[in-house]
Tab-separated table of C-alpha atoms and ligand atoms in Angstrom:
chain	number	residue	atom	x	y	z
C	1	MET	CA	-176.060	38.743	-39.800
C	2	ARG	CA	-178.362	40.432	-42.266
C	3	SER	CA	-179.891	36.918	-42.959
C	4	ASP	CA	-180.570	36.324	-39.235
C	5	VAL	CA	-182.872	39.362	-39.080
C	6	ARG	CA	-184.570	38.505	-41.944
C	7	ARG	CA	-185.677	35.065	-39.934
C	8	ARG	CA	-186.617	36.720	-37.220
C	9	VAL	CA	-189.104	39.135	-39.073
C	10	PRO	CA	-192.493	37.527	-38.939
C	11	PHE	CA	-195.677	38.580	-40.345
C	12	ALA	CA	-194.314	41.131	-42.512
C	13	TRP	CA	-197.927	43.080	-43.499
C	14	VAL	CA	-198.568	43.610	-39.941
C	15	ILE	CA	-195.382	45.346	-39.389
C	16	GLY	CA	-195.901	47.426	-42.342
C	17	PRO	CA	-198.232	49.316	-40.434
C	18	LEU	CA	-196.635	49.337	-37.351
C	19	ALA	CA	-193.630	50.120	-38.632
C	20	VAL	CA	-194.977	53.436	-39.957
C	21	LEU	CA	-196.606	54.278	-36.717
C	22	LEU	CA	-193.310	53.326	-34.631
C	23	VAL	CA	-191.648	55.752	-37.250
C	24	ALA	CA	-193.689	58.275	-36.154
C	25	VAL	CA	-193.768	57.455	-32.014
C	26	LEU	CA	-190.209	57.971	-32.550
C	27	ILE	CA	-189.851	60.893	-34.813
C	28	VAL	CA	-192.029	62.409	-31.760
C	29	ARG	CA	-189.478	61.006	-29.149
C	30	TRP	CA	-186.607	62.382	-31.020
C	31	ALA	CA	-187.892	65.843	-31.375
C	32	GLY	CA	-188.290	65.847	-27.385
C	33	GLY	CA	-184.748	64.182	-27.170
C	34	ASP	CA	-186.278	61.392	-25.765
C	35	ALA	CA	-185.418	58.652	-28.029
C	36	GLY	CA	-183.697	56.100	-25.845
C	37	PRO	CA	-181.231	53.443	-25.929
C	38	GLY	CA	-183.803	51.001	-27.356
C	39	ALA	CA	-184.227	52.958	-30.393
C	40	ALA	CA	-181.307	51.514	-31.554
C	41	ALA	CA	-183.079	48.051	-31.970
C	42	THR	CA	-185.738	49.612	-34.942
C	43	ARG	CA	-182.432	50.962	-37.175
C	44	SER	CA	-183.176	47.389	-39.519
C	45	SER	CA	-186.540	48.090	-41.213
C	46	PRO	CA	-188.985	45.604	-41.572
C	47	SER	CA	-191.460	47.342	-43.792
C	48	THR	CA	-191.284	45.241	-47.016
C	49	SER	CA	-194.619	44.906	-46.576
C	50	PRO	CA	-197.176	43.932	-49.617
C	51	SER	CA	-200.521	44.914	-48.554
C	52	PRO	CA	-200.529	46.311	-44.835
C	53	SER	CA	-203.321	46.096	-42.996
C	54	PRO	CA	-204.948	49.298	-41.686
C	55	THR	CA	-205.665	48.296	-38.071
C	56	PRO	CA	-205.035	45.309	-36.910
C	57	GLN	CA	-208.682	43.545	-35.766
C	58	ARG	CA	-210.449	43.062	-32.149
C	59	PRO	CA	-209.282	39.494	-31.591
C	60	PRO	CA	-212.154	37.046	-30.745
C	61	ALA	CA	-213.313	36.139	-27.357
C	62	CYS	CA	-211.699	34.552	-24.717
C	63	THR	CA	-214.027	31.486	-24.747
C	64	ASP	CA	-212.517	28.475	-24.343
C	65	GLY	CA	-211.482	26.227	-27.509
C	66	LYS	CA	-208.871	23.657	-28.802
C	67	THR	CA	-208.083	24.762	-32.608
C	68	LEU	CA	-204.265	24.174	-33.677
C	69	ALA	CA	-202.634	27.085	-34.005
C	70	ALA	CA	-202.166	28.346	-37.594
C	71	ALA	CA	-198.911	28.813	-37.375
C	72	ARG	CA	-197.312	26.231	-35.375
C	73	THR	CA	-193.820	24.894	-36.919
C	74	TYR	CA	-190.925	25.331	-34.458
C	75	GLY	CA	-189.675	28.396	-37.052
C	76	ASP	CA	-193.042	30.142	-36.299
C	77	TRP	CA	-191.843	30.885	-32.659
C	78	SER	CA	-192.479	34.549	-33.190
C	79	LYS	CA	-196.076	34.134	-35.019
C	80	THR	CA	-197.874	31.876	-32.670
C	81	LEU	CA	-200.922	32.582	-31.496
C	82	VAL	CA	-201.467	30.464	-27.831
C	83	ASP	CA	-204.697	31.197	-25.966
C	84	THR	CA	-207.577	30.083	-24.760
C	85	ARG	CA	-209.267	29.525	-28.222
C	86	PHE	CA	-205.951	28.157	-29.858
C	87	ARG	CA	-203.443	25.910	-28.912
C	88	LEU	CA	-200.118	23.562	-29.631
C	89	PRO	CA	-200.039	20.217	-30.178
C	90	ALA	CA	-198.921	17.952	-27.311
C	91	THR	CA	-196.098	16.666	-29.550
C	92	TYR	CA	-194.604	20.311	-29.773
C	93	VAL	CA	-191.030	19.825	-27.867
C	94	PRO	CA	-188.740	22.635	-29.359
C	95	PRO	CA	-185.697	21.251	-30.075
C	96	ASP	CA	-183.327	22.955	-28.977
C	97	LEU	CA	-184.221	23.717	-25.408
C	98	VAL	CA	-181.243	25.179	-23.338
C	99	PRO	CA	-181.021	25.797	-19.632
C	100	VAL	CA	-181.142	29.293	-18.422
C	101	SER	CA	-178.185	29.047	-17.009
C	102	GLN	CA	-176.589	29.386	-20.446
C	103	ALA	CA	-177.764	33.103	-19.926
C	104	GLY	CA	-176.138	33.548	-16.741
C	105	LEU	CA	-179.334	33.092	-14.880
C	106	SER	CA	-179.668	30.317	-11.892
C	107	GLY	CA	-182.140	27.295	-12.238
C	108	THR	CA	-182.540	24.435	-14.131
C	109	VAL	CA	-185.719	25.832	-16.292
C	110	GLU	CA	-185.116	25.926	-19.858
C	111	VAL	CA	-186.052	28.106	-23.049
C	112	ARG	CA	-184.905	27.954	-26.902
C	113	SER	CA	-181.044	28.163	-27.206
C	114	LEU	CA	-182.031	31.514	-29.707
C	115	VAL	CA	-183.718	33.272	-26.749
C	116	ILE	CA	-180.864	33.345	-24.907
C	117	PRO	CA	-178.076	36.247	-26.189
C	118	ASP	CA	-180.919	38.430	-25.543
C	119	LEU	CA	-181.741	36.863	-22.396
C	120	THR	CA	-177.776	37.487	-21.551
C	121	ALA	CA	-178.301	40.783	-22.142
C	122	LEU	CA	-181.104	41.435	-20.235
C	123	GLY	CA	-179.757	39.876	-17.236
C	124	ALA	CA	-176.868	41.279	-17.274
C	125	ALA	CA	-178.586	45.038	-17.909
C	126	ALA	CA	-180.712	44.388	-15.193
C	127	ALA	CA	-178.168	43.577	-12.386
C	128	ALA	CA	-176.057	46.579	-13.735
C	129	ALA	CA	-179.035	49.150	-12.870
C	130	GLY	CA	-179.216	47.868	-9.193
C	131	ALA	CA	-182.461	45.331	-10.680
C	132	PRO	CA	-180.986	41.921	-10.955
C	133	VAL	CA	-183.531	39.605	-12.112
C	134	ASP	CA	-184.113	35.804	-12.202
C	135	VAL	CA	-186.423	32.939	-13.700
C	136	GLU	CA	-189.120	31.542	-12.011
C	137	ALA	CA	-190.472	29.156	-14.584
C	138	ALA	CA	-189.928	29.547	-18.719
C	139	TYR	CA	-190.514	26.010	-21.149
C	140	ARG	CA	-193.388	23.739	-19.815
C	141	SER	CA	-194.003	20.552	-21.431
C	142	TRP	CA	-198.012	19.784	-22.380
C	143	ALA	CA	-197.381	17.279	-19.782
C	144	ASP	CA	-196.570	19.699	-17.103
C	145	GLN	CA	-199.056	21.726	-18.017
C	146	GLN	CA	-201.565	19.163	-17.949
C	147	SER	CA	-200.002	18.138	-14.161
C	148	LEU	CA	-200.500	22.033	-12.874
C	149	TYR	CA	-203.792	22.927	-14.237
C	150	GLU	CA	-204.986	19.735	-11.955
C	151	ARG	CA	-202.752	20.291	-9.097
C	152	ARG	CA	-204.568	23.650	-9.194
C	153	LEU	CA	-208.495	22.433	-10.162
C	154	GLN	CA	-208.052	20.310	-6.819
C	155	GLU	CA	-206.900	22.284	-4.946
C	156	PHE	CA	-209.171	25.292	-5.499
C	157	GLY	CA	-212.266	24.142	-7.653
C	158	PRO	CA	-213.654	24.826	-10.638
C	159	THR	CA	-214.249	28.208	-9.701
C	160	GLY	CA	-211.286	29.250	-8.654
C	161	PRO	CA	-207.365	29.865	-9.830
C	162	ALA	CA	-207.737	26.732	-12.598
C	163	THR	CA	-209.851	28.895	-14.622
C	164	ARG	CA	-207.267	31.262	-14.897
C	165	THR	CA	-204.446	28.333	-15.161
C	166	ALA	CA	-203.759	27.343	-19.210
C	167	ARG	CA	-205.341	23.920	-20.262
C	168	PRO	CA	-202.539	22.260	-21.941
C	169	GLY	CA	-201.718	23.267	-25.247
C	170	HIS	CA	-203.040	26.583	-24.742
C	171	SER	CA	-199.725	28.065	-22.270
C	172	GLU	CA	-197.104	30.198	-23.825
C	173	HIS	CA	-194.646	28.490	-21.801
C	174	GLN	CA	-194.627	25.345	-24.194
C	175	LEU	CA	-193.449	27.292	-26.922
C	176	GLY	CA	-190.156	27.576	-24.733
C	177	THR	CA	-189.953	31.672	-25.607
C	178	THR	CA	-191.767	32.996	-22.399
C	179	VAL	CA	-190.222	33.334	-19.439
C	180	ASP	CA	-191.452	33.909	-15.844
C	181	PHE	CA	-189.216	36.505	-14.531
C	182	LYS	CA	-188.764	37.263	-10.423
C	183	THR	CA	-186.179	39.627	-8.538
C	184	LYS	CA	-182.889	37.618	-8.103
C	185	GLY	CA	-182.897	35.753	-5.186
C	186	ALA	CA	-186.560	35.781	-4.345
C	187	LEU	CA	-188.882	32.891	-3.959
C	188	ASP	CA	-191.995	33.805	-5.514
C	189	VAL	CA	-193.353	36.661	-7.519
C	190	SER	CA	-196.935	38.236	-7.174
C	191	THR	CA	-198.748	40.876	-8.748
C	192	LYS	CA	-197.179	43.825	-6.521
C	193	TRP	CA	-193.711	42.803	-8.109
C	194	ALA	CA	-194.315	45.555	-10.915
C	195	SER	CA	-193.768	48.421	-7.885
C	196	SER	CA	-190.516	46.560	-6.926
C	197	ARG	CA	-187.178	47.626	-8.450
C	198	ALA	CA	-186.687	44.712	-10.574
C	199	GLY	CA	-190.148	44.416	-11.523
C	200	ALA	CA	-190.318	48.211	-12.367
C	201	TRP	CA	-187.328	48.147	-14.563
C	202	MET	CA	-188.697	44.736	-16.502
C	203	GLN	CA	-191.683	46.699	-17.254
C	204	ALA	CA	-189.957	49.630	-18.516
C	205	ASN	CA	-186.739	47.795	-20.398
C	206	ALA	CA	-187.717	44.099	-21.480
C	207	TRP	CA	-188.783	45.111	-24.618
C	208	ARG	CA	-185.949	46.114	-25.665
C	209	PHE	CA	-184.010	43.091	-25.214
C	210	GLY	CA	-186.832	41.217	-27.295
C	211	PHE	CA	-189.224	40.651	-24.347
C	212	VAL	CA	-192.613	41.831	-24.682
C	213	LEU	CA	-195.425	41.248	-21.333
C	214	SER	CA	-197.855	38.935	-22.590
C	215	TYR	CA	-200.591	39.878	-19.977
C	216	PRO	CA	-200.595	43.723	-19.474
C	217	SER	CA	-202.860	45.493	-16.432
C	218	GLY	CA	-206.704	45.629	-17.460
C	219	GLN	CA	-206.550	44.471	-20.566
C	220	ASP	CA	-207.951	40.839	-19.278
C	221	ALA	CA	-210.499	41.079	-22.326
C	222	LEU	CA	-208.111	41.325	-25.153
C	223	THR	CA	-205.472	38.948	-23.893
C	224	CYS	CA	-207.852	36.702	-21.816
C	225	TYR	CA	-205.526	36.483	-18.442
C	226	PRO	CA	-205.161	38.512	-15.634
C	227	TYR	CA	-202.587	40.508	-15.102
C	228	GLU	CA	-199.647	38.839	-14.889
C	229	PRO	CA	-196.408	41.569	-14.260
C	230	TRP	CA	-193.730	38.936	-14.202
C	231	HIS	CA	-194.456	36.824	-18.063
C	232	PHE	CA	-192.962	37.882	-21.113
C	233	ARG	CA	-192.714	35.997	-24.151
C	234	TYR	CA	-189.553	36.555	-26.444
C	235	PHE	CA	-190.122	38.061	-30.274
C	236	GLY	CA	-186.584	39.332	-31.050
C	237	ARG	CA	-185.979	42.946	-30.572
C	238	VAL	CA	-187.236	44.507	-34.384
C	239	VAL	CA	-190.379	42.900	-33.370
C	240	ALA	CA	-190.854	43.685	-29.899
C	241	SER	CA	-190.051	47.178	-30.294
C	242	ILE	CA	-192.711	47.279	-33.180
C	243	ILE	CA	-195.263	45.885	-30.640
C	244	HIS	CA	-194.100	48.368	-27.600
C	245	ALA	CA	-194.259	51.088	-30.140
C	246	SER	CA	-197.760	50.128	-31.134
C	247	GLY	CA	-199.774	49.903	-27.729
C	248	LEU	CA	-201.147	46.905	-28.833
C	249	THR	CA	-201.127	43.570	-26.643
C	250	SER	CA	-198.910	40.687	-28.286
C	251	ARG	CA	-202.448	38.675	-28.699
C	252	GLN	CA	-203.768	41.616	-31.114
C	253	VAL	CA	-200.488	41.324	-33.398
C	254	LEU	CA	-201.181	37.249	-33.489
C	255	TRP	CA	-204.428	37.213	-33.771
C	256	ASP	CA	-203.677	39.306	-37.161
C	257	GLU	CA	-201.373	36.783	-37.866
C	258	GLU	CA	-203.431	33.501	-37.161
C	259	ARG	CA	-206.889	35.342	-38.821
C	260	THR	CA	-204.855	35.708	-42.294
C	261	ALA	CA	-203.179	32.421	-42.055
C	262	SER	CA	-206.183	30.308	-41.434
C	263	PRO	CA	-207.761	28.894	-44.708
N	301	LIG	ZN1	-196.096	32.615	-17.316
């Protein structure tokens, strides 16, 4: 429904210039006969921007902080910046969490119900492509993240992997819209996953279903975290298409929203 589409289109002024870029990219692809199935997702124009920004600014350095994200209502799910500096409050518990089994995937972990339709479509498409996926992790509460962080700290020490594990409040998993994927039937997932059949399919196609890779390879300085080929945040198909076409990391786009929303 149209109203749904409008509700899912956030940070219009960022979308404005990125939409222009997207259109240019799609024209080039069409000219080359390679629009791809995801092109349909971009048809509803999000370009109602009143004052487009010429170019997104570089986000701040990845130092530790504890600033509450400016956009942090449950309706802001696609706009909330969560990184080493910006965080969610401990009380942030999405009200509509449901098990991923509702998307036909195994496990009892939960995501927000708004993710289910596209997660269902993604799971079905991956399986049809011979690259079936499952969910390794999804929603994680503040308390869960705190336990995980402390466990890593005890296990590996202050300079070990705990430094790569988000502190409580600083994990995108608390949003309830972020999923760690793995190959169906696998026990775990690693950085080599991207070269597996399921991992490669996800890198190429997840955006078509509204999911964006938060921590791409070699972008640590921008994203604040080392490469995680399994960690995808849901933005909805329109926004994910635009981020994908822009070549920006999701944190750069979210930072543009944060700096304009902050007083
Ligand atoms: Zn993750």
